[in-house]
mmCIF file of C-alpha atoms and ligand atoms in Angstrom:
data_model
loop_
_atom_site.group_PDB
_atom_site.id
_atom_site.type_symbol
_atom_site.label_atom_id
_atom_site.label_comp_id
_atom_site.label_asym_id
_atom_site.label_seq_id
_atom_site.Cartn_x
_atom_site.Cartn_y
_atom_site.Cartn_z
ATOM 1 C CA MET A 1302 99.433 81.401 99.911
ATOM 2 C CA ASN A 1303 97.671 84.768 100.140
ATOM 3 C CA SER A 1304 98.467 88.482 100.453
ATOM 4 C CA LEU A 1305 99.953 87.881 103.925
ATOM 5 C CA THR A 1306 102.493 85.343 102.628
ATOM 6 C CA ASN A 1307 106.030 86.423 103.515
ATOM 7 C CA ALA A 1308 107.156 86.534 99.888
ATOM 8 C CA ASP A 1309 110.490 88.202 99.078
ATOM 9 C CA LEU A 1310 110.748 88.352 95.306
ATOM 10 C CA HIS A 1311 113.703 90.703 94.758
ATOM 11 C CA CYS A 1312 117.337 90.363 95.904
ATOM 12 C CA HIS A 1313 120.884 90.134 94.547
ATOM 13 C CA SER A 1314 123.758 87.662 94.873
ATOM 14 C CA VAL A 1315 127.458 87.764 93.924
ATOM 15 C CA VAL A 1316 126.310 86.863 90.398
ATOM 16 C CA SER A 1317 125.408 90.576 90.083
ATOM 17 C CA ASP A 1318 126.008 93.260 92.744
ATOM 18 C CA GLY A 1319 125.109 91.460 95.981
ATOM 19 C CA THR A 1320 127.762 90.292 98.452
ATOM 20 C CA LEU A 1321 126.258 86.901 99.422
ATOM 21 C CA THR A 1322 126.241 83.650 97.443
ATOM 22 C CA PRO A 1323 122.924 82.129 96.336
ATOM 23 C CA GLU A 1324 123.405 79.488 99.071
ATOM 24 C CA ALA A 1325 123.937 82.098 101.813
ATOM 25 C CA LEU A 1326 120.904 84.061 100.584
ATOM 26 C CA ALA A 1327 118.707 80.954 100.697
ATOM 27 C CA GLU A 1328 119.755 80.270 104.282
ATOM 28 C CA ARG A 1329 119.259 83.881 105.321
ATOM 29 C CA ALA A 1330 115.810 84.023 103.672
ATOM 30 C CA LYS A 1331 114.770 80.822 105.432
ATOM 31 C CA ALA A 1332 116.087 82.056 108.803
ATOM 32 C CA ASN A 1333 114.174 85.340 108.368
ATOM 33 C CA GLY A 1334 110.874 83.526 107.813
ATOM 34 C CA VAL A 1335 110.551 83.987 104.046
ATOM 35 C CA GLU A 1336 107.875 81.637 102.641
ATOM 36 C CA LEU A 1337 108.391 82.263 98.920
ATOM 37 C CA TRP A 1338 111.688 83.512 97.515
ATOM 38 C CA ALA A 1339 113.151 84.765 94.230
ATOM 39 C CA MET A 1340 116.730 85.828 93.483
ATOM 40 C CA THR A 1341 116.758 88.551 90.825
ATOM 41 C CA ASP A 1342 120.309 89.350 89.709
ATOM 42 C CA HIS A 1343 120.725 92.315 87.353
ATOM 43 C CA ASP A 1344 120.709 91.252 83.683
ATOM 44 C CA GLU A 1345 121.677 87.679 84.658
ATOM 45 C CA ILE A 1346 120.186 84.221 85.079
ATOM 46 C CA GLY A 1347 123.575 82.546 85.624
ATOM 47 C CA GLY A 1348 122.845 81.980 89.330
ATOM 48 C CA GLN A 1349 119.380 80.461 88.926
ATOM 49 C CA ALA A 1350 120.340 76.764 88.965
ATOM 50 C CA ARG A 1351 122.254 77.342 92.212
ATOM 51 C CA ALA A 1352 119.355 79.308 93.747
ATOM 52 C CA ILE A 1353 116.844 76.580 92.851
ATOM 53 C CA ALA A 1354 119.061 73.907 94.462
ATOM 54 C CA ALA A 1355 119.852 76.054 97.511
ATOM 55 C CA ALA A 1356 116.178 76.870 98.084
ATOM 56 C CA ARG A 1357 115.267 73.199 97.815
ATOM 57 C CA ALA A 1358 118.019 72.281 100.290
ATOM 58 C CA VAL A 1359 116.502 74.560 102.969
ATOM 59 C CA GLY A 1360 112.859 73.766 102.055
ATOM 60 C CA LEU A 1361 111.999 77.178 100.622
ATOM 61 C CA PRO A 1362 109.524 77.520 97.707
ATOM 62 C CA TYR A 1363 111.298 79.365 94.886
ATOM 63 C CA LEU A 1364 110.527 81.388 91.742
ATOM 64 C CA THR A 1365 113.252 82.008 89.141
ATOM 65 C CA GLY A 1366 114.079 85.690 88.732
ATOM 66 C CA THR A 1367 116.048 88.465 87.074
ATOM 67 C CA GLU A 1368 116.019 92.296 87.030
ATOM 68 C CA ILE A 1369 116.536 93.767 83.568
ATOM 69 C CA SER A 1370 118.023 97.243 83.013
ATOM 70 C CA VAL A 1371 115.853 99.219 80.554
ATOM 71 C CA THR A 1372 116.075 102.706 79.095
ATOM 72 C CA PHE A 1373 112.656 104.404 78.885
ATOM 73 C CA LEU A 1374 112.382 108.130 78.015
ATOM 74 C CA ASN A 1375 116.122 108.434 78.746
ATOM 75 C CA VAL A 1376 115.666 107.145 82.299
ATOM 76 C CA THR A 1377 116.949 103.790 83.586
ATOM 77 C CA VAL A 1378 114.001 101.633 84.655
ATOM 78 C CA HIS A 1379 114.267 98.134 86.106
ATOM 79 C CA ILE A 1380 111.930 95.329 85.053
ATOM 80 C CA VAL A 1381 111.821 92.248 87.262
ATOM 81 C CA GLY A 1382 110.998 88.908 85.643
ATOM 82 C CA LEU A 1383 109.665 86.018 87.735
ATOM 83 C CA GLY A 1384 108.951 82.391 86.893
ATOM 84 C CA MET A 1385 110.827 82.210 83.571
ATOM 85 C CA ASP A 1386 112.409 79.062 82.192
ATOM 86 C CA HIS A 1387 115.979 79.883 83.243
ATOM 87 C CA LYS A 1388 117.312 77.758 80.388
ATOM 88 C CA SER A 1389 115.513 79.782 77.693
ATOM 89 C CA PRO A 1390 118.013 80.581 74.875
ATOM 90 C CA GLU A 1391 116.086 83.733 73.934
ATOM 91 C CA LEU A 1392 116.222 85.067 77.501
ATOM 92 C CA PHE A 1393 119.933 84.208 77.742
ATOM 93 C CA ALA A 1394 120.712 85.998 74.464
ATOM 94 C CA GLY A 1395 118.771 89.111 75.480
ATOM 95 C CA LEU A 1396 120.452 89.343 78.874
ATOM 96 C CA HIS A 1397 123.877 88.652 77.355
ATOM 97 C CA ALA A 1398 123.378 91.545 74.944
ATOM 98 C CA THR A 1399 122.212 93.800 77.794
ATOM 99 C CA ARG A 1400 125.346 92.961 79.827
ATOM 100 C CA SER A 1401 127.719 93.458 76.916
ATOM 101 C CA GLY A 1402 128.086 97.237 77.215
ATOM 102 C CA ARG A 1403 129.021 97.134 80.894
ATOM 103 C CA GLU A 1404 132.783 96.703 80.536
ATOM 104 C CA GLN A 1405 133.261 99.705 78.229
ATOM 105 C CA ARG A 1406 130.926 101.756 80.415
ATOM 106 C CA ALA A 1407 133.021 100.835 83.470
ATOM 107 C CA ARG A 1408 136.226 101.874 81.667
ATOM 108 C CA ASP A 1409 134.608 105.200 80.755
ATOM 109 C CA MET A 1410 133.460 105.651 84.360
ATOM 110 C CA ALA A 1411 137.015 105.040 85.562
ATOM 111 C CA ASN A 1412 138.311 107.632 83.085
ATOM 112 C CA GLY A 1413 135.816 110.140 84.475
ATOM 113 C CA LEU A 1414 136.941 109.383 88.011
ATOM 114 C CA ALA A 1415 140.628 109.651 86.995
ATOM 115 C CA ARG A 1416 139.938 113.194 85.824
ATOM 116 C CA VAL A 1417 139.000 114.133 89.402
ATOM 117 C CA GLY A 1418 142.082 112.395 90.811
ATOM 118 C CA ILE A 1419 140.771 108.884 91.549
ATOM 119 C CA LYS A 1420 143.160 106.428 89.889
ATOM 120 C CA GLY A 1421 142.743 102.724 89.175
ATOM 121 C CA ALA A 1422 138.982 102.615 89.676
ATOM 122 C CA PHE A 1423 138.309 100.111 86.868
ATOM 123 C CA GLU A 1424 140.696 97.511 88.297
ATOM 124 C CA GLY A 1425 139.545 98.411 91.807
ATOM 125 C CA ALA A 1426 135.848 97.946 91.035
ATOM 126 C CA LEU A 1427 136.529 94.733 89.105
ATOM 127 C CA GLN A 1428 138.031 93.183 92.256
ATOM 128 C CA TYR A 1429 134.601 93.443 93.894
ATOM 129 C CA ALA A 1430 132.692 92.002 90.939
ATOM 130 C CA GLY A 1431 131.924 88.300 91.475
ATOM 131 C CA ASN A 1432 130.911 88.199 87.797
ATOM 132 C CA PRO A 1433 133.208 90.210 85.486
ATOM 133 C CA GLU A 1434 130.379 90.521 82.912
ATOM 134 C CA LEU A 1435 128.328 92.307 85.512
ATOM 135 C CA ILE A 1436 130.591 95.112 86.687
ATOM 136 C CA SER A 1437 128.216 97.737 88.086
ATOM 137 C CA ARG A 1438 128.195 101.073 89.850
ATOM 138 C CA THR A 1439 127.777 99.191 93.125
ATOM 139 C CA HIS A 1440 131.272 97.705 92.654
ATOM 140 C CA PHE A 1441 132.745 101.174 92.093
ATOM 141 C CA ALA A 1442 130.953 102.297 95.254
ATOM 142 C CA ARG A 1443 132.503 99.464 97.287
ATOM 143 C CA PHE A 1444 135.982 100.331 95.949
ATOM 144 C CA LEU A 1445 135.618 104.030 96.853
ATOM 145 C CA VAL A 1446 134.437 103.158 100.362
ATOM 146 C CA GLU A 1447 137.181 100.564 100.897
ATOM 147 C CA THR A 1448 139.878 103.044 99.848
ATOM 148 C CA GLY A 1449 138.495 105.630 102.297
ATOM 149 C CA ILE A 1450 137.493 108.163 99.614
ATOM 150 C CA CYS A 1451 133.873 108.036 100.847
ATOM 151 C CA LYS A 1452 132.344 106.894 104.132
ATOM 152 C CA ASP A 1453 129.512 104.823 102.612
ATOM 153 C CA THR A 1454 128.097 103.753 99.252
ATOM 154 C CA ASN A 1455 125.368 106.377 99.420
ATOM 155 C CA GLU A 1456 128.020 109.126 99.522
ATOM 156 C CA VAL A 1457 129.769 107.576 96.485
ATOM 157 C CA PHE A 1458 126.562 107.711 94.435
ATOM 158 C CA ARG A 1459 125.789 111.251 95.587
ATOM 159 C CA LYS A 1460 129.264 112.674 94.914
ATOM 160 C CA TYR A 1461 130.684 110.556 92.104
ATOM 161 C CA ILE A 1462 128.459 108.200 90.136
ATOM 162 C CA ASN A 1463 124.889 109.552 89.999
ATOM 163 C CA ASP A 1464 123.759 111.345 86.823
ATOM 164 C CA GLY A 1465 125.778 114.527 86.349
ATOM 165 C CA LYS A 1466 128.703 113.460 88.567
ATOM 166 C CA PRO A 1467 132.283 112.865 87.289
ATOM 167 C CA GLY A 1468 132.036 109.062 87.195
ATOM 168 C CA PHE A 1469 128.592 108.897 85.563
ATOM 169 C CA VAL A 1470 128.401 107.611 82.006
ATOM 170 C CA PRO A 1471 125.044 107.699 80.198
ATOM 171 C CA HIS A 1472 124.156 104.240 78.956
ATOM 172 C CA ARG A 1473 121.531 102.751 76.654
ATOM 173 C CA TRP A 1474 120.085 99.564 78.172
ATOM 174 C CA ALA A 1475 117.416 97.231 76.731
ATOM 175 C CA THR A 1476 114.119 98.600 75.406
ATOM 176 C CA LEU A 1477 110.978 98.154 77.521
ATOM 177 C CA SER A 1478 109.393 96.111 74.767
ATOM 178 C CA ASP A 1479 112.386 93.714 74.472
ATOM 179 C CA ALA A 1480 112.718 93.213 78.242
ATOM 180 C CA VAL A 1481 109.014 92.397 78.674
ATOM 181 C CA SER A 1482 109.013 90.049 75.707
ATOM 182 C CA TRP A 1483 112.183 88.139 76.760
ATOM 183 C CA ILE A 1484 110.494 87.500 80.117
ATOM 184 C CA THR A 1485 107.010 86.615 78.904
ATOM 185 C CA ARG A 1486 108.186 84.487 75.951
ATOM 186 C CA SER A 1487 110.235 82.388 78.359
ATOM 187 C CA GLY A 1488 107.156 81.708 80.484
ATOM 188 C CA GLY A 1489 107.607 84.418 83.119
ATOM 189 C CA MET A 1490 105.801 87.494 84.417
ATOM 190 C CA ALA A 1491 107.174 91.019 83.904
ATOM 191 C CA ILE A 1492 106.968 93.425 86.854
ATOM 192 C CA ILE A 1493 107.918 97.119 87.171
ATOM 193 C CA ALA A 1494 110.564 97.284 89.930
ATOM 194 C CA HIS A 1495 110.506 99.973 92.662
ATOM 195 C CA PRO A 1496 108.482 102.568 90.690
ATOM 196 C CA GLY A 1497 108.802 105.095 93.523
ATOM 197 C CA ARG A 1498 112.505 105.517 92.711
ATOM 198 C CA TYR A 1499 112.179 106.926 89.189
ATOM 199 C CA LYS A 1500 112.311 110.655 88.506
ATOM 200 C CA PHE A 1501 109.375 110.807 86.102
ATOM 201 C CA THR A 1502 106.712 113.473 85.702
ATOM 202 C CA ALA A 1503 103.146 112.190 86.183
ATOM 203 C CA ASN A 1504 102.693 112.057 82.393
ATOM 204 C CA GLU A 1505 105.896 110.113 81.853
ATOM 205 C CA GLU A 1506 104.993 107.653 84.589
ATOM 206 C CA PHE A 1507 101.559 107.188 83.012
ATOM 207 C CA ALA A 1508 103.317 106.458 79.703
ATOM 208 C CA LEU A 1509 105.573 103.871 81.394
ATOM 209 C CA PHE A 1510 102.648 101.999 82.929
ATOM 210 C CA THR A 1511 100.525 102.234 79.775
ATOM 211 C CA GLU A 1512 103.272 100.956 77.456
ATOM 212 C CA PHE A 1513 104.327 98.285 79.939
ATOM 213 C CA LYS A 1514 100.747 96.949 79.982
ATOM 214 C CA ALA A 1515 100.499 97.121 76.189
ATOM 215 C CA HIS A 1516 103.678 95.011 75.851
ATOM 216 C CA GLY A 1517 102.225 92.330 78.151
ATOM 217 C CA GLY A 1518 103.587 93.380 81.558
ATOM 218 C CA GLN A 1519 101.439 92.158 84.458
ATOM 219 C CA GLY A 1520 102.827 93.334 87.796
ATOM 220 C CA VAL A 1521 104.289 96.186 89.829
ATOM 221 C CA GLU A 1522 106.291 96.199 93.041
ATOM 222 C CA VAL A 1523 104.023 97.754 95.656
ATOM 223 C CA VAL A 1524 106.061 96.857 98.754
ATOM 224 C CA THR A 1525 109.860 97.195 98.347
ATOM 225 C CA GLY A 1526 112.795 98.367 100.449
ATOM 226 C CA ALA A 1527 112.788 101.709 98.603
ATOM 227 C CA HIS A 1528 109.075 102.510 99.189
ATOM 228 C CA GLY A 1529 107.669 104.549 102.055
ATOM 229 C CA PRO A 1530 104.002 104.332 103.163
ATOM 230 C CA ALA A 1531 102.879 106.945 100.609
ATOM 231 C CA ASP A 1532 104.449 104.943 97.766
ATOM 232 C CA VAL A 1533 102.632 101.806 98.948
ATOM 233 C CA VAL A 1534 99.289 103.663 98.841
ATOM 234 C CA LYS A 1535 100.043 105.191 95.441
ATOM 235 C CA TYR A 1536 101.030 101.915 93.735
ATOM 236 C CA THR A 1537 98.166 100.026 95.387
ATOM 237 C CA ASP A 1538 95.902 102.485 93.509
ATOM 238 C CA PHE A 1539 97.942 101.969 90.314
ATOM 239 C CA CYS A 1540 97.273 98.208 90.536
ATOM 240 C CA ARG A 1541 93.535 98.872 90.304
ATOM 241 C CA GLU A 1542 93.858 101.664 87.728
ATOM 242 C CA PHE A 1543 96.055 99.633 85.363
ATOM 243 C CA GLY A 1544 94.800 96.142 86.200
ATOM 244 C CA LEU A 1545 98.167 94.975 87.566
ATOM 245 C CA LEU A 1546 99.125 92.415 90.200
ATOM 246 C CA GLY A 1547 101.250 93.538 93.162
ATOM 247 C CA SER A 1548 104.701 92.269 94.125
ATOM 248 C CA ARG A 1549 106.811 92.445 97.277
ATOM 249 C CA GLY A 1550 110.603 92.328 97.541
ATOM 250 C CA SER A 1551 113.367 93.712 99.752
ATOM 251 C CA ASP A 1552 115.967 94.416 97.010
ATOM 252 C CA PHE A 1553 118.481 93.078 99.538
ATOM 253 C CA HIS A 1554 122.137 93.347 98.381
ATOM 254 C CA SER A 1555 124.312 92.999 101.472
ATOM 255 C CA PRO A 1556 124.108 92.699 105.275
ATOM 256 C CA GLU A 1557 126.424 95.732 105.561
ATOM 257 C CA GLU A 1558 124.749 97.987 102.984
ATOM 258 C CA SER A 1559 121.044 97.160 102.771
ATOM 259 C CA HIS A 1560 118.507 98.843 105.060
ATOM 260 C CA THR A 1561 115.894 96.176 104.375
ATOM 261 C CA ASP A 1562 116.773 92.575 105.178
ATOM 262 C CA LEU A 1563 115.322 89.554 103.380
ATOM 263 C CA GLY A 1564 111.685 89.022 104.383
ATOM 264 C CA ARG A 1565 111.566 92.053 106.702
ATOM 265 C CA LEU A 1566 108.983 94.117 104.855
ATOM 266 C CA PRO A 1567 105.454 95.425 105.453
ATOM 267 C CA ASP A 1568 102.655 93.119 104.248
ATOM 268 C CA LEU A 1569 101.206 93.556 100.790
ATOM 269 C CA PRO A 1570 97.946 95.543 101.229
ATOM 270 C CA GLY A 1571 94.850 93.321 101.155
ATOM 271 C CA GLN A 1572 93.327 95.241 98.208
ATOM 272 C CA VAL A 1573 96.168 94.079 95.944
ATOM 273 C CA THR A 1574 96.130 90.716 94.172
ATOM 274 C CA PRO A 1575 99.600 89.234 94.750
ATOM 275 C CA VAL A 1576 101.701 88.250 91.728
ATOM 276 C CA TRP A 1577 102.267 84.852 93.341
ATOM 277 C CA GLU A 1578 98.590 83.937 92.908
ATOM 278 C CA ALA A 1579 99.210 83.851 89.158
ATOM 279 C CA LEU A 1580 102.594 82.110 89.472
ATOM 280 C CA GLN A 1581 101.619 79.031 91.509
ATOM 281 C CA ASP A 1582 102.498 76.590 88.733
ATOM 282 C CA ARG A 1583 105.942 78.219 88.297
ATOM 283 C CA ILE A 1584 107.059 77.617 91.899
ATOM 284 C CA HIS A 1585 109.962 75.187 92.516
ATOM 285 C CA HIS A 1586 109.331 73.116 95.638
HETATM 286 P P1 AMP B 1656 124.217 99.945 87.489
HETATM 287 O O1 AMP B 1656 123.285 98.857 87.020
HETATM 288 O O2 AMP B 1656 125.658 99.617 87.236
HETATM 289 O O3 AMP B 1656 123.833 101.316 87.014
HETATM 290 O O4 AMP B 1656 124.113 99.959 89.094
HETATM 291 C C1 AMP B 1656 122.857 100.207 89.686
HETATM 292 C C2 AMP B 1656 122.867 99.692 91.103
HETATM 293 O O5 AMP B 1656 123.449 100.644 91.970
HETATM 294 C C3 AMP B 1656 121.472 99.481 91.667
HETATM 295 O O6 AMP B 1656 120.995 98.214 91.318
HETATM 296 C C4 AMP B 1656 121.705 99.593 93.150
HETATM 297 O O7 AMP B 1656 122.131 98.339 93.662
HETATM 298 C C5 AMP B 1656 122.858 100.544 93.257
HETATM 299 N N1 AMP B 1656 122.473 101.917 93.673
HETATM 300 C C6 AMP B 1656 121.841 102.854 92.939
HETATM 301 N N2 AMP B 1656 121.702 104.003 93.658
HETATM 302 C C7 AMP B 1656 122.273 103.778 94.872
HETATM 303 C C8 AMP B 1656 122.470 104.562 96.056
HETATM 304 N N3 AMP B 1656 122.061 105.837 96.150
HETATM 305 N N4 AMP B 1656 123.101 103.975 97.116
HETATM 306 C C9 AMP B 1656 123.547 102.700 97.046
HETATM 307 N N5 AMP B 1656 123.375 101.919 95.957
HETATM 308 C C10 AMP B 1656 122.756 102.444 94.886
HETATM 309 MN MN1 MN B 1657 121.785 96.503 92.473
HETATM 310 MN MN1 MN B 1658 116.664 97.978 90.770
HETATM 311 MN MN1 MN B 1659 117.407 95.190 92.579
#
């Protein structure tokens, strides 16, 4: 394996806010030419045993994964973990605590939507959640599209559930320090997910990378579905500046909704040391 390996180390199943099962994802990844795969459900490791078995069944090398929701400087940041022991009690407890606020948040979101005339959104969103502990904004988006209130999920976020909109509810997720330590103490590597998506000033972003490193974080997503060419150049430089390894992942959620399919991503730039070089002994074959 090298920087040209078709690694896809970020995607979601029905265990969080994806629409495919772990088994269907494994088959799709294999069919798309993925050579190393990780399934990274939000705040969950409940699907990992299935993903390991499904990957083995199709002959696809696999790394365990998750994507933890973190609040840093009042902004939601996502930290991907790869290669953890998915049976770690400490990791389970941390993720369970992170998930626990989601139901009340969803009820508050539905109340906000009711005030602008959209009724029954909590029950509606819950119908789309494969895992009731993991009700997310994506499930609200699917409900509002299905009922014809919006034409696509992007419009739902823009009009109803992004920060400042009627269905948005501020939420306090895990701390950066806790998320990195749950991952690293269970044998995994912590990685900053899709950094190009956050609305940070340059100073705030510097603080994120500096603190992440200080807590023991080791990687950053350089190539992801959300990054354009300028982002790839910028975070390639960040790898050198901060001494980080580079990751690559589509963030695939659904054949209907995702622009970037499993394994259909630009190569990791050759100047970047891939995260999978340091994770060889964590791969399930
Ligand atoms: P939550 O963790 O409940 O706040 O939901 C966040 C999820 O919403 C992300 O993981 C994405 O899957 C999805 N999401 C965020 N912004 C958008 C957007 N503009 N369009 C579609 N999906 C989005
Ligand atoms: Mn998601
Ligand atoms: Mn994310
Ligand atoms: Mn994701």
